[in-house]
């Protein structure tokens, strides 16, 4: 059974930083691209960033480019998202999501498996 467990969220002031983690289990993490998506209050899911199975970056949403960094540690079955220079508009529930097909490189699609999320709140 695929399990994705996010952690690392919290309350941070504008300009602050957080590091999100996603612990994966139940599948061969090394061969799947992974993504981060988020959902702000009252809005739909928004793709944030994706990373290939081998660690190459698929891309970033324009709204986070230059501020967020995606990475993964295949030895630890863990996906990360470093959030820097946070803005109030970054307030959202952040989810990690798994491409359902191995070795594919593509943009996230709604409906892919994802975790329960970790809340990021940016406020002074």
CSV table of N, CA and C in Angstrom, one decimal, residues 4-5 20-24 29 34-36 49-51 70-73 76-81 95-97:
chain,number,residue,atom,x,y,z
A,4,UNK,N,2.3,8.0,1.9
A,4,UNK,CA,3.0,9.3,1.8
A,4,UNK,C,2.7,10.1,3.0
A,5,UNK,N,3.7,10.4,3.8
A,5,UNK,CA,3.4,11.1,5.1
A,5,UNK,C,4.3,12.4,5.1
A,20,UNK,N,10.0,21.1,4.3
A,20,UNK,CA,9.0,20.0,4.3
A,20,UNK,C,9.6,18.7,4.0
A,21,UNK,N,9.1,17.6,4.6
A,21,UNK,CA,9.5,16.3,4.2
A,21,UNK,C,8.3,15.4,3.9
A,22,UNK,N,8.6,14.4,3.1
A,22,UNK,CA,7.6,13.4,2.7
A,22,UNK,C,8.2,12.1,2.8
A,23,UNK,N,7.8,11.3,3.8
A,23,UNK,CA,8.3,9.9,3.9
A,23,UNK,C,7.4,9.0,3.1
A,24,UNK,N,8.0,8.2,2.2
A,24,UNK,CA,7.3,7.3,1.3
A,24,UNK,C,7.5,5.9,1.7
A,29,UNK,N,10.3,3.6,-4.2
A,29,UNK,CA,10.4,5.1,-4.3
A,29,UNK,C,11.4,5.5,-5.4
A,34,UNK,N,8.2,12.4,-8.3
A,34,UNK,CA,7.4,12.9,-7.2
A,34,UNK,C,7.2,14.4,-7.3
A,35,UNK,N,6.1,14.8,-6.7
A,35,UNK,CA,5.7,16.2,-6.9
A,35,UNK,C,5.2,16.8,-5.5
A,36,UNK,N,5.3,18.1,-5.4
A,36,UNK,CA,4.6,18.8,-4.4
A,36,UNK,C,3.5,19.6,-5.0
A,49,UNK,N,6.0,21.9,-7.6
A,49,UNK,CA,7.3,21.4,-8.2
A,49,UNK,C,7.3,19.9,-8.3
A,50,UNK,N,8.1,19.5,-9.2
A,50,UNK,CA,8.3,18.0,-9.5
A,50,UNK,C,9.7,17.6,-9.6
A,51,UNK,N,10.0,16.4,-9.3
A,51,UNK,CA,11.4,15.9,-9.4
A,51,UNK,C,11.4,14.5,-10.0
A,70,UNK,N,13.2,21.8,-4.5
A,70,UNK,CA,12.8,20.4,-4.3
A,70,UNK,C,14.0,19.5,-4.4
A,71,UNK,N,14.0,18.4,-3.6
A,71,UNK,CA,15.1,17.4,-3.6
A,71,UNK,C,14.5,16.1,-3.1
A,72,UNK,N,15.3,15.1,-3.2
A,72,UNK,CA,14.9,13.8,-2.7
A,72,UNK,C,16.2,13.0,-2.3
A,73,UNK,N,16.0,12.1,-1.3
A,73,UNK,CA,17.0,11.2,-0.9
A,73,UNK,C,16.5,9.8,-1.1
A,76,UNK,N,16.8,7.2,1.6
A,76,UNK,CA,15.9,7.3,2.8
A,76,UNK,C,14.4,7.3,2.4
A,77,UNK,N,14.1,7.1,1.1
A,77,UNK,CA,12.7,7.1,0.6
A,77,UNK,C,12.0,8.4,1.0
A,78,UNK,N,12.7,9.5,0.9
A,78,UNK,CA,12.1,10.8,1.4
A,78,UNK,C,12.3,11.9,0.3
A,79,UNK,N,11.2,12.7,0.2
A,79,UNK,CA,11.1,13.8,-0.6
A,79,UNK,C,11.1,15.1,0.2
A,80,UNK,N,11.8,16.1,-0.3
A,80,UNK,CA,11.9,17.4,0.5
A,80,UNK,C,11.4,18.6,-0.3
A,81,UNK,N,11.0,19.6,0.4
A,81,UNK,CA,10.8,20.9,-0.2
A,81,UNK,C,11.3,22.0,0.7
A,95,UNK,N,1.0,19.1,-0.1
A,95,UNK,CA,0.9,17.6,-0.2
A,95,UNK,C,2.1,17.1,-1.1
A,96,UNK,N,2.6,15.9,-0.8
A,96,UNK,CA,3.4,15.3,-1.8
A,96,UNK,C,2.6,14.3,-2.6
A,97,UNK,N,2.9,14.1,-3.8
A,97,UNK,CA,2.2,13.3,-4.7
A,97,UNK,C,3.1,12.4,-5.6
